[in-house]
mmCIF file of C-alpha atoms in Angstrom:
data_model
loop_
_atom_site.group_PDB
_atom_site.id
_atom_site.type_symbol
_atom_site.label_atom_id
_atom_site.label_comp_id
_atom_site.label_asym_id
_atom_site.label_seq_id
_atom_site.Cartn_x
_atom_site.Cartn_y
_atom_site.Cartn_z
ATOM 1 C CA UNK A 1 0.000 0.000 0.000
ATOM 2 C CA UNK A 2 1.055 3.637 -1.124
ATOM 3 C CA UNK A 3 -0.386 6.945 0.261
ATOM 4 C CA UNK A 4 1.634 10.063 -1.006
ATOM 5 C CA UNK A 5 0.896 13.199 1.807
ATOM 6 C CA UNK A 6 1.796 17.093 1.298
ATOM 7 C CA UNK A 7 1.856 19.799 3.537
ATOM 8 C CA UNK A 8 0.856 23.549 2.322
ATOM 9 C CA UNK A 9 0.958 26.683 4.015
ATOM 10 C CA UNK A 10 -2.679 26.278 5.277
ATOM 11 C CA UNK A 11 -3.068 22.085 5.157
ATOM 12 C CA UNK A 12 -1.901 19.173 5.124
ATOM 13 C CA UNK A 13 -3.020 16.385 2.649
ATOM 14 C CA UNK A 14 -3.374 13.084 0.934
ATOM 15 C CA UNK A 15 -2.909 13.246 -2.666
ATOM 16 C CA UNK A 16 -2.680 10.791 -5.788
ATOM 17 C CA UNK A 17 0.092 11.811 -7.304
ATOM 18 C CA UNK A 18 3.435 12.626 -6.562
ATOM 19 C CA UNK A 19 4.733 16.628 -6.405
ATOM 20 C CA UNK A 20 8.410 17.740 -4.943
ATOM 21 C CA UNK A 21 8.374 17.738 -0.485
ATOM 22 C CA UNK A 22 5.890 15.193 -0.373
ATOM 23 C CA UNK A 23 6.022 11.997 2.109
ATOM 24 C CA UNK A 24 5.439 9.008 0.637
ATOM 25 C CA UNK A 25 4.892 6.404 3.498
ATOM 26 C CA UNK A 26 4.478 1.990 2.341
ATOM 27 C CA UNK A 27 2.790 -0.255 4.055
ATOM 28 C CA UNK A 28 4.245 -3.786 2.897
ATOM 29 C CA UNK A 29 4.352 -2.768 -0.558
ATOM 30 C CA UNK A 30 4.782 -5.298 -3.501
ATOM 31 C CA UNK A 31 7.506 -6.027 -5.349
ATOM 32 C CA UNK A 32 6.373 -4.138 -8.501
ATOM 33 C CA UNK A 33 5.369 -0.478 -6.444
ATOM 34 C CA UNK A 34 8.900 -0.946 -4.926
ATOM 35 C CA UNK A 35 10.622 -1.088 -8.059
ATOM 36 C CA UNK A 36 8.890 1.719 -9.486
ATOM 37 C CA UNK A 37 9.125 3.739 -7.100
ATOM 38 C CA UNK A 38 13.215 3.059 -6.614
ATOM 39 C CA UNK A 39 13.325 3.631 -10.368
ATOM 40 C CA UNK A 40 11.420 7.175 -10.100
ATOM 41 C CA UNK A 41 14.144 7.990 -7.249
ATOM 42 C CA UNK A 42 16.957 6.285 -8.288
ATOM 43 C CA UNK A 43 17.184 4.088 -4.865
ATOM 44 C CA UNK A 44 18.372 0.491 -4.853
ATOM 45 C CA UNK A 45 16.046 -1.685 -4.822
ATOM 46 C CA UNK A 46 17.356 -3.937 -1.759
ATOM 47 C CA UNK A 47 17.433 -0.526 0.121
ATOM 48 C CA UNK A 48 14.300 0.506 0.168
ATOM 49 C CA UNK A 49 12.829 -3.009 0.560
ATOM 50 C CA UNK A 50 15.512 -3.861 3.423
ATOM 51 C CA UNK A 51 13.087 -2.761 6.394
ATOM 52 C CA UNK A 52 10.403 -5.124 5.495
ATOM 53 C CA UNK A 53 13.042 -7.680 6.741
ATOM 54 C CA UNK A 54 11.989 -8.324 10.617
ATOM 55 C CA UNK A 55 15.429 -8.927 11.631
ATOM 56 C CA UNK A 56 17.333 -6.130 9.779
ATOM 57 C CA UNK A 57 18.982 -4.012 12.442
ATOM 58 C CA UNK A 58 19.131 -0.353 12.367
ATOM 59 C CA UNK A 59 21.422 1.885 10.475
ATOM 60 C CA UNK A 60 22.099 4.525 8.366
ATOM 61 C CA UNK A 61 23.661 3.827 4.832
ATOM 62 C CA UNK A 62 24.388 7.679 2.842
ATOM 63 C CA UNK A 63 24.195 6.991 -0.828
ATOM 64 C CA UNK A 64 24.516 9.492 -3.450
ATOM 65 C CA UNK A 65 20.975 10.468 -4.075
ATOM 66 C CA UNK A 66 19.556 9.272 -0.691
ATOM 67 C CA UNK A 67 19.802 8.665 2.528
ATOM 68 C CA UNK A 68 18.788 5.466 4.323
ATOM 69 C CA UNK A 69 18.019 5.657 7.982
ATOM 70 C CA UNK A 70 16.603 1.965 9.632
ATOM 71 C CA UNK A 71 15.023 1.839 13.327
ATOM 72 C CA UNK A 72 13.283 -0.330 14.992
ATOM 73 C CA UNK A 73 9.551 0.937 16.152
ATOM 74 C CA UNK A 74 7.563 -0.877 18.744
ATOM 75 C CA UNK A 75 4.430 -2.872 18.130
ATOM 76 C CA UNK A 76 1.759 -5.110 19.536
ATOM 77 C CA UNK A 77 1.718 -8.866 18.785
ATOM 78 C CA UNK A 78 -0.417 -11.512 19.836
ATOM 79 C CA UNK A 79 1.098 -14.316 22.170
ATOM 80 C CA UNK A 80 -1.472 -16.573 23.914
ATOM 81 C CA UNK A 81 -4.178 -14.897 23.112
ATOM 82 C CA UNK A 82 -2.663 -11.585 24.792
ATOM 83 C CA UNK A 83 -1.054 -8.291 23.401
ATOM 84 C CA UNK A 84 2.577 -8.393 24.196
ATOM 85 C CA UNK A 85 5.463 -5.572 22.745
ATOM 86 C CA UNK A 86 7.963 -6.555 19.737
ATOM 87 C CA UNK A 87 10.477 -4.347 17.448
ATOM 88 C CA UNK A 88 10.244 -4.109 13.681
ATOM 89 C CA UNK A 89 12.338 -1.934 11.141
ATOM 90 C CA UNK A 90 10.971 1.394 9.798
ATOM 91 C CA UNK A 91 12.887 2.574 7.104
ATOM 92 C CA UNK A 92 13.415 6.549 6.506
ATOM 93 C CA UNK A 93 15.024 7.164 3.454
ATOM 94 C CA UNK A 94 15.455 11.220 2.422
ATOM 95 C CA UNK A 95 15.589 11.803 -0.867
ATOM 96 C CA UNK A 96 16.212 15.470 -2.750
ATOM 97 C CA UNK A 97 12.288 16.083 -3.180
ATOM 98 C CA UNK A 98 10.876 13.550 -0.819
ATOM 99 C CA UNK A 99 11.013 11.670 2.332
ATOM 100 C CA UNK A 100 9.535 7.528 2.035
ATOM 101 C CA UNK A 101 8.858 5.312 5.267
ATOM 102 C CA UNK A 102 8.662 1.918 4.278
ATOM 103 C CA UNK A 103 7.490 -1.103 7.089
ATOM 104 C CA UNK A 104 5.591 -4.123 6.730
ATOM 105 C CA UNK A 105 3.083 -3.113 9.451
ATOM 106 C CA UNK A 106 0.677 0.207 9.433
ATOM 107 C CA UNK A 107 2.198 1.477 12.435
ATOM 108 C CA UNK A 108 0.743 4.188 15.671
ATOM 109 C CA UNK A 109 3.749 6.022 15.120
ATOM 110 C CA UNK A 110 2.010 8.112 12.370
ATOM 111 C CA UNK A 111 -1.151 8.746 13.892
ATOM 112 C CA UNK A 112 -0.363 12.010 15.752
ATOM 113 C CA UNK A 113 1.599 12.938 11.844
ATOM 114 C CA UNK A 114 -1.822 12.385 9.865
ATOM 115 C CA UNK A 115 -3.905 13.722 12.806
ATOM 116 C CA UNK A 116 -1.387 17.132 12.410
ATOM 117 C CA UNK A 117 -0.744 16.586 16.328
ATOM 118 C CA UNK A 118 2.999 17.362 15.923
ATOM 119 C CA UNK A 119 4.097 21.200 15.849
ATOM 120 C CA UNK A 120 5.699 22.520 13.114
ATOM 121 C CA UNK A 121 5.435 19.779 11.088
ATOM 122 C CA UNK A 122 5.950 19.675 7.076
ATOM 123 C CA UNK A 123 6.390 17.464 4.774
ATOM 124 C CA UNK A 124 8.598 19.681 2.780
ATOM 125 C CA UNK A 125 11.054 20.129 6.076
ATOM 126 C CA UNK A 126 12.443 16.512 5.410
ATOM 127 C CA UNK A 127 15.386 16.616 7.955
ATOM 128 C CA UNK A 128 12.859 18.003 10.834
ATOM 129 C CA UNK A 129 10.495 15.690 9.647
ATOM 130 C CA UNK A 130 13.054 12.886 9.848
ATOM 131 C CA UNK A 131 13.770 14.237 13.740
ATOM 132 C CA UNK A 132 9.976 14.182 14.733
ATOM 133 C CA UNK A 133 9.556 10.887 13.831
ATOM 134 C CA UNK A 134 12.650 9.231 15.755
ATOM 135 C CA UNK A 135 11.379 11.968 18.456
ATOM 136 C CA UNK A 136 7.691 10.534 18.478
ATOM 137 C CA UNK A 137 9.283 6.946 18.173
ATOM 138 C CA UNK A 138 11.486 7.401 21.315
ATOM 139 C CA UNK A 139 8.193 8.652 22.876
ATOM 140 C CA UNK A 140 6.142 5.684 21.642
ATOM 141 C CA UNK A 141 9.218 3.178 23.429
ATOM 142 C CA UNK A 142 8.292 5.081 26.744
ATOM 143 C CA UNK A 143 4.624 4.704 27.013
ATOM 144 C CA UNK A 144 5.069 0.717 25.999
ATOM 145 C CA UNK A 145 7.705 0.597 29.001
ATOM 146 C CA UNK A 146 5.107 2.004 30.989
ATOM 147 C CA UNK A 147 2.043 -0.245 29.579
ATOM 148 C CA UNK A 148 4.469 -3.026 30.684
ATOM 149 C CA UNK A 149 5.050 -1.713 34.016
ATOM 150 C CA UNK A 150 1.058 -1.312 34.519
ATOM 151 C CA UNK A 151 0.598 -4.639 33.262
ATOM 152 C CA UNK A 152 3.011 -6.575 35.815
ATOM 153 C CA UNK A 153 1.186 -4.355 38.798
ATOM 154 C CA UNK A 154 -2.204 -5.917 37.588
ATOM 155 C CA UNK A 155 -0.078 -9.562 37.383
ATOM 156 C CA UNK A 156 1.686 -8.610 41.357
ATOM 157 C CA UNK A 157 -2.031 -7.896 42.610
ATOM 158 C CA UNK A 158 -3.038 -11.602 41.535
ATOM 159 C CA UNK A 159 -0.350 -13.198 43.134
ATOM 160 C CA UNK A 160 -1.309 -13.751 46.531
ATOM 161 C CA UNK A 161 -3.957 -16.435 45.800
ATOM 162 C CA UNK A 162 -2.226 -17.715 42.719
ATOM 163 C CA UNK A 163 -1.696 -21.538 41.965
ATOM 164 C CA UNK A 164 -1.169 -22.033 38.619
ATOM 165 C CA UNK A 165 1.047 -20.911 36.101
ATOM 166 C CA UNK A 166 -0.972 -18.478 33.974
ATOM 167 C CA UNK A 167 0.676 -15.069 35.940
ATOM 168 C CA UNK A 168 4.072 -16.989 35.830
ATOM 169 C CA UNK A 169 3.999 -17.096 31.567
ATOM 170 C CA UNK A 170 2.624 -13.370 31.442
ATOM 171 C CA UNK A 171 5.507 -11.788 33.068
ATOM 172 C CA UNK A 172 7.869 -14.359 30.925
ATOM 173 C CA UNK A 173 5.884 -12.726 28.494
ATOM 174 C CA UNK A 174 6.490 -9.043 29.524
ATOM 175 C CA UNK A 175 10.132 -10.063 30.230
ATOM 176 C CA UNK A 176 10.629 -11.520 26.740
ATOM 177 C CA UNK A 177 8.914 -7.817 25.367
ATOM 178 C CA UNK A 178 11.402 -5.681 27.731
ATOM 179 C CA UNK A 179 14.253 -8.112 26.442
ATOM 180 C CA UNK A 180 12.956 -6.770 22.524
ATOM 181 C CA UNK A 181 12.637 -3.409 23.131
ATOM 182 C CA UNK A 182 15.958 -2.722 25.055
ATOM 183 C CA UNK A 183 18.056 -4.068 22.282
ATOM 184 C CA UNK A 184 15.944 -2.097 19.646
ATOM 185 C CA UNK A 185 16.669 1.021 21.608
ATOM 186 C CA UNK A 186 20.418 0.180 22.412
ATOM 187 C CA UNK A 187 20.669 0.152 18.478
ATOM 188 C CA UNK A 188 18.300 3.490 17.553
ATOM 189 C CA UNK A 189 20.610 5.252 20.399
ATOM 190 C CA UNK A 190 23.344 4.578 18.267
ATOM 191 C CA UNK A 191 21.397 5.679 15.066
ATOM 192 C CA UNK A 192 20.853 9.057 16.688
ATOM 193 C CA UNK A 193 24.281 9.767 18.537
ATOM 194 C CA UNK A 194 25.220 9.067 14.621
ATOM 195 C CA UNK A 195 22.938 11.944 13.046
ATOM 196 C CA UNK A 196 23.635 14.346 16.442
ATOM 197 C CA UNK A 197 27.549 14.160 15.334
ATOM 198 C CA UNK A 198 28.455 16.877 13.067
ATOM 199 C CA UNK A 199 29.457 13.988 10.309
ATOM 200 C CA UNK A 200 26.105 13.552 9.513
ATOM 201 C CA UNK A 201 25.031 13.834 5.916
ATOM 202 C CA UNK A 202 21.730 15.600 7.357
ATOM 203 C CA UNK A 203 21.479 18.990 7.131
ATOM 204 C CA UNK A 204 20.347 20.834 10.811
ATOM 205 C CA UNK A 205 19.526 24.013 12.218
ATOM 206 C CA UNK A 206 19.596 24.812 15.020
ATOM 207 C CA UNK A 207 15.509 23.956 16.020
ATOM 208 C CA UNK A 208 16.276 20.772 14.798
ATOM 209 C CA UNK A 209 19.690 20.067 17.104
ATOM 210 C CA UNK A 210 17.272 20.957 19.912
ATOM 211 C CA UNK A 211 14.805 18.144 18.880
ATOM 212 C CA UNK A 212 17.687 15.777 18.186
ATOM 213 C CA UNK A 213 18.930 16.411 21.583
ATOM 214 C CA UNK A 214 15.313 15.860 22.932
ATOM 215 C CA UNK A 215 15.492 12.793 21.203
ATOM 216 C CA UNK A 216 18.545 11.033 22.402
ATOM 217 C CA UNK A 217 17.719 12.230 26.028
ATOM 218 C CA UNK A 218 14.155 10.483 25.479
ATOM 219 C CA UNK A 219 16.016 7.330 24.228
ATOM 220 C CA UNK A 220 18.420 7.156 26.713
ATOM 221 C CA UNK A 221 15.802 7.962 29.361
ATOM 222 C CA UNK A 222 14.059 4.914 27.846
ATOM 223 C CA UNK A 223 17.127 2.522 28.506
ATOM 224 C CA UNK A 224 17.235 3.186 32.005
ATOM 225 C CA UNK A 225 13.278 2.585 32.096
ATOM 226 C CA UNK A 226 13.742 -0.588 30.534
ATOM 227 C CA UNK A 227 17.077 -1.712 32.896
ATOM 228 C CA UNK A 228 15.013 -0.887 35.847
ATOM 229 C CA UNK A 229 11.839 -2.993 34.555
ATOM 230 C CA UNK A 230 13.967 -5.629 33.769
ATOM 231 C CA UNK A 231 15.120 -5.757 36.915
ATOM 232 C CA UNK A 232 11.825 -5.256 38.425
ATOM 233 C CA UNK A 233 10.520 -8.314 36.470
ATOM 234 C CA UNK A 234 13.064 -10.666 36.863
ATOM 235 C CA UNK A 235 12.638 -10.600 40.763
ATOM 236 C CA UNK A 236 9.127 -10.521 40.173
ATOM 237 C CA UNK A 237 9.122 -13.763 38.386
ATOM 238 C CA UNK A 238 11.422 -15.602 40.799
ATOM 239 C CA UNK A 239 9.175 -14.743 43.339
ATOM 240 C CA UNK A 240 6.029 -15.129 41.484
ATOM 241 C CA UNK A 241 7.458 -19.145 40.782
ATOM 242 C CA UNK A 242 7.607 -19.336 45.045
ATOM 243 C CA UNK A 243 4.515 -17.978 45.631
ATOM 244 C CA UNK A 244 2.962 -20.563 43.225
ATOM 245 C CA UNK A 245 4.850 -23.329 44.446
ATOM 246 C CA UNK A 246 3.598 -22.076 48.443
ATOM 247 C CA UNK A 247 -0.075 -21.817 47.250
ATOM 248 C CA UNK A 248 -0.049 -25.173 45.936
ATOM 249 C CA UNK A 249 2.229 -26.689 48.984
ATOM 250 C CA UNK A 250 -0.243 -25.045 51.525
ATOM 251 C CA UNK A 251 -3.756 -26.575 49.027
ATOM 252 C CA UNK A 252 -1.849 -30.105 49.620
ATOM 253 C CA UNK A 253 -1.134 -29.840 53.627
ATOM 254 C CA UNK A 254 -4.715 -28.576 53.908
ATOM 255 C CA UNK A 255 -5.775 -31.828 52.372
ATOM 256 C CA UNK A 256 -3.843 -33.709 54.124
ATOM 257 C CA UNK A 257 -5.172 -32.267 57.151
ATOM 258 C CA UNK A 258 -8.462 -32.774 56.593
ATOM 259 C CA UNK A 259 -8.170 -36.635 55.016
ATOM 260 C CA UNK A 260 -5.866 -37.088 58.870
ATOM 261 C CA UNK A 261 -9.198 -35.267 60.681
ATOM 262 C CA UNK A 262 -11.840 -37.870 58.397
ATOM 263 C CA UNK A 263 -9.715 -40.991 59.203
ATOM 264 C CA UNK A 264 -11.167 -41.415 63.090
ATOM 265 C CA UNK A 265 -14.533 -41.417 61.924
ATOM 266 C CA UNK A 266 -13.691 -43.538 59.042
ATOM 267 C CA UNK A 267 -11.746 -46.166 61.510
ATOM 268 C CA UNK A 268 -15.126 -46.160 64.043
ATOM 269 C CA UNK A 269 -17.099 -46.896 61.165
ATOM 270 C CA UNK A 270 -14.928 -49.639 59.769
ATOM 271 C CA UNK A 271 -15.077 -51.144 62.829
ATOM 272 C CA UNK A 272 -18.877 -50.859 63.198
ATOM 273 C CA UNK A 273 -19.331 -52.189 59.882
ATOM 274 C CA UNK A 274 -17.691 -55.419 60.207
ATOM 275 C CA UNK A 275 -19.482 -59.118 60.959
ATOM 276 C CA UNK A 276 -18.457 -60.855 63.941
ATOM 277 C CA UNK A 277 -20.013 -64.440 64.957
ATOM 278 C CA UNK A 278 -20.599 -63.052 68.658
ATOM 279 C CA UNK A 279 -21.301 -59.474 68.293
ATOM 280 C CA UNK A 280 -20.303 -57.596 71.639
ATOM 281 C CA UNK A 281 -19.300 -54.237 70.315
ATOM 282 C CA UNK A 282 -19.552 -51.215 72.828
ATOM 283 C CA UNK A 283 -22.939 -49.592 72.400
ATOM 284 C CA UNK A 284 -24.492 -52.477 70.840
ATOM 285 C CA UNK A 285 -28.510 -53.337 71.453
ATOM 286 C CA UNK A 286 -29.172 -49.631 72.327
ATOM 287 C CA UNK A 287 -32.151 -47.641 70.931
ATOM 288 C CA UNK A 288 -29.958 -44.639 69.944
ATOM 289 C CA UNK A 289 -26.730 -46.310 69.428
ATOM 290 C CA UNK A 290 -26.014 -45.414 65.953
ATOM 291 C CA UNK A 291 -26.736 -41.635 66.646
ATOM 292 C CA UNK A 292 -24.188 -42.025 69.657
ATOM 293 C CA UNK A 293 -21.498 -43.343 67.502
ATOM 294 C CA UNK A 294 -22.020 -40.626 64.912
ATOM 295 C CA UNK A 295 -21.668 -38.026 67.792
ATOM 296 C CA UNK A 296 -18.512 -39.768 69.234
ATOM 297 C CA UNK A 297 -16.715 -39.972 65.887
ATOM 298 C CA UNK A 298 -17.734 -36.156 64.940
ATOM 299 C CA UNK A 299 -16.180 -34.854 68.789
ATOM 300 C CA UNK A 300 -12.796 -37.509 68.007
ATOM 301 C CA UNK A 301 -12.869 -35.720 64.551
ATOM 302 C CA UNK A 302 -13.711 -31.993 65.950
ATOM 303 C CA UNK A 303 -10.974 -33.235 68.635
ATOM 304 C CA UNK A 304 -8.632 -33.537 66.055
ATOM 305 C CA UNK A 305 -9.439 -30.092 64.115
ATOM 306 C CA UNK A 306 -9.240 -27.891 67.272
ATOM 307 C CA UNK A 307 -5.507 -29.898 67.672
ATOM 308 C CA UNK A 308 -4.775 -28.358 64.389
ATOM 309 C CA UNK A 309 -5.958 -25.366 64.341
ATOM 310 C CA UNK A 310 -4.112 -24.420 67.967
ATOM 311 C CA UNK A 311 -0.704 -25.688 66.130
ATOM 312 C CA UNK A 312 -1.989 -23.421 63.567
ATOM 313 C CA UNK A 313 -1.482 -26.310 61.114
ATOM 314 C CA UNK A 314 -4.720 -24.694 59.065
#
């Protein structure tokens, strides 16, 4: 999928066809709409269709007519039937008359673009376009740190009665997300120490410095969110794994206790229910006798309860 957008002095657009400071942004696009449109900028073909590889790591690669810039952008993916966090490449590649994003997903990150949320934005401005978007990307990392973090409260405030291992594989789950999205932003930090150095083949003024400043303090700020979380989870799975293993230990002693409280009645009744030749069993010929044993074998049994409870066994 194609959709070409251009900003004016008074609005910003969708359009069919393509005019000079336009974005062009792909959605998985075919083979044939990527080679015409690396044909119509002269852009290598493998370059422009390199971020709809899920494992291609982020980078920037200056060619003569372009520039290539790869990050990773967070996502939501299904995993037992729950939304978890994972990474895929965006590619940003800045051409003369045009800036294209390329990714195999539709992606959030654009919303707040299309909705014209973002100040001074432009199409036609490609290098502070190209800023904003790492900017609202670094941003985006953030609020999934936090989603996590709110998550594995809800998880810590079902662990007290827990006794099977559904809590135990979501915060594998959220680990396994934090694990995704600290190495994606280990590798964009790199990307944009690389465009904040003065080799950079992107032209800056000073607005834009400011922003790429913002944006490396956001991403580094988002590091340290996700080291801490980490941290936070790891413990919280080790001791999520005890408490489950407690829950179920303290279920199998409370059986236990109870089968130990039912065996004296069981044992009176055994022994009233057997056949002997000369039947002389205690009790035996009265009018109420069965309603006596019953209310000897409950007090034995009660007996047996209170011992319990006062070695607080229960």
């Amino acid at each position: 999928m194609k959709q070409i957008f251009l900003s004016t002095a008074l609005e910003f657009k969708e359009i069919e066809t393509f005019e000079p400071g336009a974005w062009i942004n792909l959605v998985n696009p075919s083979q044939e709409e990527s080679v015409k449109l690396a044909e119509q900028f002269n852009i290598d073909i493998t370059d422009l269709r390199a971020p709809l590889d899920v494992e291609e790591t982020s980078r920037i690669s200056v060619e003569d007519d372009y520039t290539l810039i790869i990050v990773d952008v967070p996502i939501y993916e299904e995993r037992n039937n729950k939304n978890y966090y994972v990474t895929i490449p965006m590619g940003i590649i800045v051409t003369e008359n045009a800036v294209i994003t390329t990714c195999l997903e539709k992606l959030t990150l654009f919303d707040n673009f299309y909705n014209r949320r973002v100040r001074n934005f432009y199409t036609f401005m490609k290098t502070r376009f190209v800023f904003q978007l790492l900017y609202r990307n670094a941003e985006l990392y953030l609020a999934a740190l936090r989603s996590i973090d709110r998550q594995s409260d809800k998880i810590e405030a079902q662990l007290e009665n827990a006794t099977q291992n559904e809590q135990l594989i979501d915060m594998m789950e959220l680990e396994k997300s934090i694990v995704y999205l600290k190495a994606s932003l280990k590798f964009n930090e790199r990307i944009v120490k690389k465009l904040t150095s003065s080799t950079s083949s992107l032209k800056k003024y000073i607005e834009d410095e400011d922003l790429l400043e913002d944006t490396l303090i956001e991403t580094q700020q988002a590091i340290e969110m996700a080291n801490i979380y980490e941290n936070v989870l790891n413990a919280m799975t080790e001791t999520t794994a005890s408490i489950i293993g407690n829950n179920q230990n303290t279920i199998m002693k409370t059986l236990a206790l109870m089968t130990m409280a039912l065996d004296v009645p069981t044992v009176i009744f055994s022994a009233y229910g057997m056949n002997f030749k000369n039947n002389w069993m205690p009790l035996n010929g009265l009018p109420y006798a069965f309603w006596y044993i019953i209310l000897i074998a409950a007090a034995l049994s009660s007996a047996v309860v209170i011992y319990f409870i006062r070695k607080k066994w229960f």
